[in-house]
Amino acid sequence: RRMFWDDRMLEIYGLTREEFGDHADDWHLRVLPEDAARDDERIADAIAQRTPIYQSTFRIRRPDGSIRHIEALGLVQR
């Protein structure tokens, strides 16, 4: 459940690495609740099926309150 973010991701979210954290729960705090549950299922499926790539779209709320639409591509590491 540990996640690693690149600098561009932090810029999009409007947070520093320390503010963001490195756990899936930290990410959940930024994703709109109705999108987070669906995205959790996609991540769990990628891990269970040993799929190396995870892809999803969801919305986040930035610190200034604005909403951004995100298209994510992740690499599942074991």
mmCIF file of N, CA and C in Angstrom, residues 31-76:
data_model
loop_
_atom_site.group_PDB
_atom_site.id
_atom_site.type_symbol
_atom_site.label_atom_id
_atom_site.label_comp_id
_atom_site.label_asym_id
_atom_site.label_seq_id
_atom_site.Cartn_x
_atom_site.Cartn_y
_atom_site.Cartn_z
ATOM 1 N N VAL A 31 -8.424 12.375 -3.234
ATOM 2 C CA VAL A 31 -9.333 11.928 -4.298
ATOM 3 C C VAL A 31 -10.772 12.085 -3.817
ATOM 4 N N LEU A 32 -11.655 12.530 -4.702
ATOM 5 C CA LEU A 32 -13.059 12.639 -4.327
ATOM 6 C C LEU A 32 -13.578 11.260 -3.926
ATOM 7 N N PRO A 33 -14.327 11.165 -2.821
ATOM 8 C CA PRO A 33 -14.746 9.861 -2.279
ATOM 9 C C PRO A 33 -15.433 8.952 -3.294
ATOM 10 N N GLU A 34 -16.284 9.509 -4.142
ATOM 11 C CA GLU A 34 -16.991 8.660 -5.108
ATOM 12 C C GLU A 34 -16.051 8.070 -6.166
ATOM 13 N N ASP A 35 -14.874 8.657 -6.339
ATOM 14 C CA ASP A 35 -13.893 8.120 -7.279
ATOM 15 C C ASP A 35 -12.903 7.182 -6.597
ATOM 16 N N ALA A 36 -12.628 7.415 -5.321
ATOM 17 C CA ALA A 36 -11.603 6.639 -4.615
ATOM 18 C C ALA A 36 -11.954 5.160 -4.509
ATOM 19 N N ALA A 37 -13.199 4.842 -4.186
ATOM 20 C CA ALA A 37 -13.598 3.438 -4.037
ATOM 21 C C ALA A 37 -13.436 2.686 -5.353
ATOM 22 N N ARG A 38 -13.843 3.297 -6.450
ATOM 23 C CA ARG A 38 -13.712 2.670 -7.767
ATOM 24 C C ARG A 38 -12.238 2.468 -8.117
ATOM 25 N N ASP A 39 -11.433 3.463 -7.800
ATOM 26 C CA ASP A 39 -10.013 3.365 -8.121
ATOM 27 C C ASP A 39 -9.324 2.308 -7.267
ATOM 28 N N ASP A 40 -9.733 2.174 -6.025
ATOM 29 C CA ASP A 40 -9.195 1.113 -5.162
ATOM 30 C C ASP A 40 -9.392 -0.256 -5.794
ATOM 31 N N GLU A 41 -10.566 -0.473 -6.374
ATOM 32 C CA GLU A 41 -10.848 -1.748 -7.030
ATOM 33 C C GLU A 41 -9.898 -1.990 -8.192
ATOM 34 N N ARG A 42 -9.622 -0.969 -8.961
ATOM 35 C CA ARG A 42 -8.702 -1.120 -10.102
ATOM 36 C C ARG A 42 -7.292 -1.450 -9.634
ATOM 37 N N ILE A 43 -6.853 -0.803 -8.573
ATOM 38 C CA ILE A 43 -5.518 -1.092 -8.038
ATOM 39 C C ILE A 43 -5.464 -2.525 -7.510
ATOM 40 N N ALA A 44 -6.476 -2.930 -6.747
ATOM 41 C CA ALA A 44 -6.518 -4.294 -6.205
ATOM 42 C C ALA A 44 -6.536 -5.323 -7.334
ATOM 43 N N ASP A 45 -7.283 -5.057 -8.392
ATOM 44 C CA ASP A 45 -7.319 -5.971 -9.542
ATOM 45 C C ASP A 45 -5.948 -6.088 -10.191
ATOM 46 N N ALA A 46 -5.258 -4.965 -10.357
ATOM 47 C CA ALA A 46 -3.927 -4.984 -10.975
ATOM 48 C C ALA A 46 -2.956 -5.804 -10.131
ATOM 49 N N ILE A 47 -3.032 -5.651 -8.818
ATOM 50 C CA ILE A 47 -2.145 -6.407 -7.927
ATOM 51 C C ILE A 47 -2.498 -7.895 -7.956
ATOM 52 N N ALA A 48 -3.780 -8.221 -7.838
ATOM 53 C CA ALA A 48 -4.227 -9.624 -7.799
ATOM 54 C C ALA A 48 -3.944 -10.355 -9.104
ATOM 55 N N GLN A 49 -4.109 -9.664 -10.221
ATOM 56 C CA GLN A 49 -3.926 -10.291 -11.526
ATOM 57 C C GLN A 49 -2.486 -10.218 -12.015
ATOM 58 N N ARG A 50 -1.629 -9.623 -11.177
ATOM 59 C CA ARG A 50 -0.220 -9.455 -11.532
ATOM 60 C C ARG A 50 -0.037 -8.667 -12.823
ATOM 61 N N THR A 51 -0.938 -7.711 -13.037
ATOM 62 C CA THR A 51 -0.839 -6.814 -14.180
ATOM 63 C C THR A 51 0.213 -5.762 -13.843
ATOM 64 N N PRO A 52 1.205 -5.561 -14.698
ATOM 65 C CA PRO A 52 2.276 -4.625 -14.348
ATOM 66 C C PRO A 52 1.869 -3.149 -14.412
ATOM 67 N N ILE A 53 0.836 -2.841 -15.177
ATOM 68 C CA ILE A 53 0.427 -1.443 -15.359
ATOM 69 C C ILE A 53 -0.990 -1.246 -14.838
ATOM 70 N N TYR A 54 -1.182 -0.132 -14.160
ATOM 71 C CA TYR A 54 -2.486 0.244 -13.634
ATOM 72 C C TYR A 54 -2.861 1.584 -14.282
ATOM 73 N N GLN A 55 -4.071 1.696 -14.787
ATOM 74 C CA GLN A 55 -4.516 2.930 -15.432
ATOM 75 C C GLN A 55 -5.901 3.298 -14.925
ATOM 76 N N SER A 56 -6.115 4.589 -14.672
ATOM 77 C CA SER A 56 -7.402 5.023 -14.145
ATOM 78 C C SER A 56 -7.598 6.516 -14.377
ATOM 79 N N THR A 57 -8.821 6.966 -14.225
ATOM 80 C CA THR A 57 -9.141 8.387 -14.213
ATOM 81 C C THR A 57 -9.963 8.671 -12.961
ATOM 82 N N PHE A 58 -9.730 9.820 -12.360
ATOM 83 C CA PHE A 58 -10.435 10.213 -11.141
ATOM 84 C C PHE A 58 -10.278 11.718 -10.953
ATOM 85 N N ARG A 59 -10.966 12.243 -9.948
ATOM 86 C CA ARG A 59 -10.892 13.670 -9.650
ATOM 87 C C ARG A 59 -10.248 13.881 -8.284
ATOM 88 N N ILE A 60 -9.492 14.975 -8.175
ATOM 89 C CA ILE A 60 -8.865 15.337 -6.907
ATOM 90 C C ILE A 60 -9.304 16.744 -6.508
ATOM 91 N N ARG A 61 -9.186 17.015 -5.206
ATOM 92 C CA ARG A 61 -9.392 18.358 -4.700
ATOM 93 C C ARG A 61 -8.031 18.894 -4.259
ATOM 94 N N ARG A 62 -7.622 20.026 -4.850
ATOM 95 C CA ARG A 62 -6.354 20.657 -4.500
ATOM 96 C C ARG A 62 -6.509 21.474 -3.216
ATOM 97 N N PRO A 63 -5.398 21.858 -2.587
ATOM 98 C CA PRO A 63 -5.471 22.631 -1.351
ATOM 99 C C PRO A 63 -6.279 23.929 -1.475
ATOM 100 N N ASP A 64 -6.327 24.518 -2.673
ATOM 101 C CA ASP A 64 -7.093 25.758 -2.864
ATOM 102 C C ASP A 64 -8.581 25.496 -3.098
ATOM 103 N N GLY A 65 -8.993 24.208 -3.062
ATOM 104 C CA GLY A 65 -10.391 23.840 -3.237
ATOM 105 C C GLY A 65 -10.787 23.513 -4.662
ATOM 106 N N SER A 66 -9.908 23.788 -5.623
ATOM 107 C CA SER A 66 -10.235 23.497 -7.022
ATOM 108 C C SER A 66 -10.206 21.995 -7.278
ATOM 109 N N ILE A 67 -10.974 21.583 -8.283
ATOM 110 C CA ILE A 67 -11.065 20.172 -8.676
ATOM 111 C C ILE A 67 -10.268 19.979 -9.958
ATOM 112 N N ARG A 68 -9.498 18.900 -10.005
ATOM 113 C CA ARG A 68 -8.757 18.539 -11.216
ATOM 114 C C ARG A 68 -9.128 17.114 -11.613
ATOM 115 N N HIS A 69 -9.223 16.904 -12.911
ATOM 116 C CA HIS A 69 -9.445 15.560 -13.453
ATOM 117 C C HIS A 69 -8.073 14.962 -13.753
ATOM 118 N N ILE A 70 -7.857 13.753 -13.267
ATOM 119 C CA ILE A 70 -6.554 13.096 -13.376
ATOM 120 C C ILE A 70 -6.677 11.812 -14.186
ATOM 121 N N GLU A 71 -5.742 11.612 -15.083
ATOM 122 C CA GLU A 71 -5.587 10.313 -15.742
ATOM 123 C C GLU A 71 -4.271 9.754 -15.250
ATOM 124 N N ALA A 72 -4.338 8.641 -14.541
ATOM 125 C CA ALA A 72 -3.160 8.070 -13.890
ATOM 126 C C ALA A 72 -2.696 6.796 -14.573
ATOM 127 N N LEU A 73 -1.396 6.643 -14.610
ATOM 128 C CA LEU A 73 -0.770 5.426 -15.106
ATOM 129 C C LEU A 73 0.241 5.026 -14.053
ATOM 130 N N GLY A 74 0.078 3.845 -13.471
ATOM 131 C CA GLY A 74 0.961 3.397 -12.410
ATOM 132 C C GLY A 74 1.617 2.084 -12.730
ATOM 133 N N LEU A 75 2.727 1.835 -12.113
ATOM 134 C CA LEU A 75 3.478 0.598 -12.261
ATOM 135 C C LEU A 75 3.362 -0.178 -10.955
ATOM 136 N N VAL A 76 2.867 -1.396 -11.022
ATOM 137 C CA VAL A 76 2.728 -2.236 -9.841
ATOM 138 C C VAL A 76 4.058 -2.936 -9.605
#
